[in-house]
XYZ file of C-alpha atoms in Angstrom:
134
model
C 0.000 0.000 0.000
C 1.388 3.401 -0.965
C 1.171 5.988 1.774
C -0.246 9.429 1.067
C 3.034 11.046 2.130
C 4.874 9.089 -0.565
C 2.383 10.129 -3.228
C 2.731 13.725 -2.088
C 6.526 13.457 -2.339
C 6.328 12.040 -5.876
C 3.949 14.771 -6.993
C 6.155 17.483 -5.487
C 9.205 16.064 -7.272
C 7.348 15.815 -10.599
C 6.140 19.409 -10.290
C 9.663 20.669 -9.502
C 11.113 18.895 -12.537
C 8.332 20.234 -14.780
C 8.790 23.832 -13.605
C 12.553 23.539 -14.070
C 12.064 22.366 -17.679
C 9.615 25.192 -18.362
C 12.063 27.769 -17.002
C 14.798 26.514 -19.335
C 12.440 26.500 -22.324
C 11.759 30.237 -21.972
C 15.350 31.027 -23.011
C 15.037 29.208 -26.365
C 13.450 30.635 -29.535
C 10.967 28.231 -31.130
C 10.543 27.757 -34.891
C 7.275 25.826 -34.971
C 9.026 22.791 -36.493
C 9.083 20.030 -33.852
C 12.271 18.402 -35.171
C 14.139 21.711 -34.713
C 12.466 22.827 -31.476
C 12.994 19.517 -29.659
C 15.653 19.451 -26.950
C 17.818 16.469 -27.943
C 20.148 16.879 -24.978
C 23.900 17.502 -25.382
C 24.318 15.230 -28.440
C 22.435 13.769 -31.412
C 23.128 10.442 -33.136
C 22.446 10.705 -36.868
C 23.914 10.370 -40.361
C 25.340 13.820 -41.119
C 26.980 15.018 -44.338
C 30.118 16.889 -43.274
C 31.319 17.679 -46.801
C 30.667 16.674 -50.428
C 30.776 12.862 -50.518
C 31.793 12.752 -46.862
C 29.001 11.380 -44.673
C 29.357 10.392 -41.038
C 26.852 7.529 -41.287
C 27.033 6.657 -37.605
C 27.716 10.154 -36.360
C 27.378 11.562 -32.882
C 27.061 15.344 -33.074
C 28.110 16.994 -29.815
C 27.477 20.552 -28.677
C 30.649 22.165 -27.309
C 29.248 25.395 -25.849
C 26.907 25.704 -22.871
C 23.343 26.944 -22.747
C 19.706 25.865 -22.758
C 17.981 23.925 -25.506
C 20.331 21.014 -26.118
C 22.615 20.324 -29.066
C 20.481 22.011 -31.717
C 20.557 25.390 -29.947
C 24.340 25.658 -29.672
C 26.983 27.570 -31.632
C 29.978 25.178 -31.620
C 29.834 21.507 -32.578
C 31.827 18.394 -33.488
C 30.663 15.132 -35.033
C 32.384 11.866 -34.153
C 31.867 8.973 -36.578
C 31.629 5.724 -34.605
C 32.101 3.388 -37.591
C 35.572 4.666 -38.515
C 36.438 6.115 -35.078
C 37.217 9.508 -36.585
C 36.415 13.044 -35.591
C 34.574 13.758 -38.854
C 34.173 17.536 -38.532
C 33.881 20.583 -36.344
C 31.857 23.686 -37.154
C 30.394 26.817 -35.646
C 27.469 29.073 -36.410
C 23.970 30.100 -35.432
C 22.432 26.927 -36.892
C 23.191 23.306 -36.060
C 22.372 21.350 -39.252
C 20.045 21.920 -42.218
C 17.635 19.134 -41.045
C 16.954 17.828 -44.583
C 16.258 14.088 -44.428
C 13.336 11.724 -44.367
C 13.621 11.555 -40.573
C 13.212 15.291 -40.005
C 11.509 17.155 -42.866
C 10.367 14.157 -44.932
C 12.657 14.756 -47.933
C 14.036 11.661 -49.670
C 17.614 11.087 -50.825
C 19.083 13.725 -48.519
C 21.189 13.776 -45.371
C 21.382 16.540 -42.788
C 24.359 18.785 -43.590
C 26.459 21.042 -41.427
C 25.097 24.564 -41.165
C 27.708 27.183 -40.447
C 31.432 27.596 -40.896
C 33.532 24.428 -40.980
C 36.525 24.493 -38.691
C 37.869 21.190 -40.055
C 36.784 17.967 -41.762
C 38.561 14.648 -41.933
C 38.353 12.294 -44.933
C 36.418 9.030 -44.860
C 39.177 6.840 -43.461
C 40.012 5.151 -40.185
C 40.548 7.680 -37.445
C 42.055 5.044 -35.214
C 44.019 1.986 -36.277
C 46.756 -0.256 -35.000
C 50.086 0.816 -36.546
C 51.250 -1.565 -39.263
C 47.797 -2.854 -40.148
C 45.732 -1.986 -43.193
C-alpha cells in the first residue's frame, strides 16, 4: 500500500522537474518545427553530411558550448563517426544542421548537412588503427 506522504513526495518532485524544464524553455526561440524545437540533450546520433561525398553515417554530433535547448541550440559543434572512429568535422554558427532528411523534414535522398562555418573535416578513413595494419 502506498502511503499518502509518498504520493505527495512524488507529486512534489514531478512538479519541480516540470517547472525547471519550463524555465529553461523560456530562453530558447521556437521555430514551430518540432524536429528543430525539440531538446535532444547535449548530443544527437544521426547520419550527417560533413562535406561533399563525406558522410558520417554513424555520427554523434556533440554541442561544445553551454546553454539551454540542447545540441540544436548551440553555436559550436563536433561530429564523431563511430564506424571509422574519426572526428569527422567541427563547425560553428547560429544553426546546427540543415535538417533535410526523411527523418526530419520528410525529404528523400538527402542527409542533414552542417550549417555554419567548418573548422575542419577529416576524410572518410580510419581515425584510429593499429600501426602496421591496413
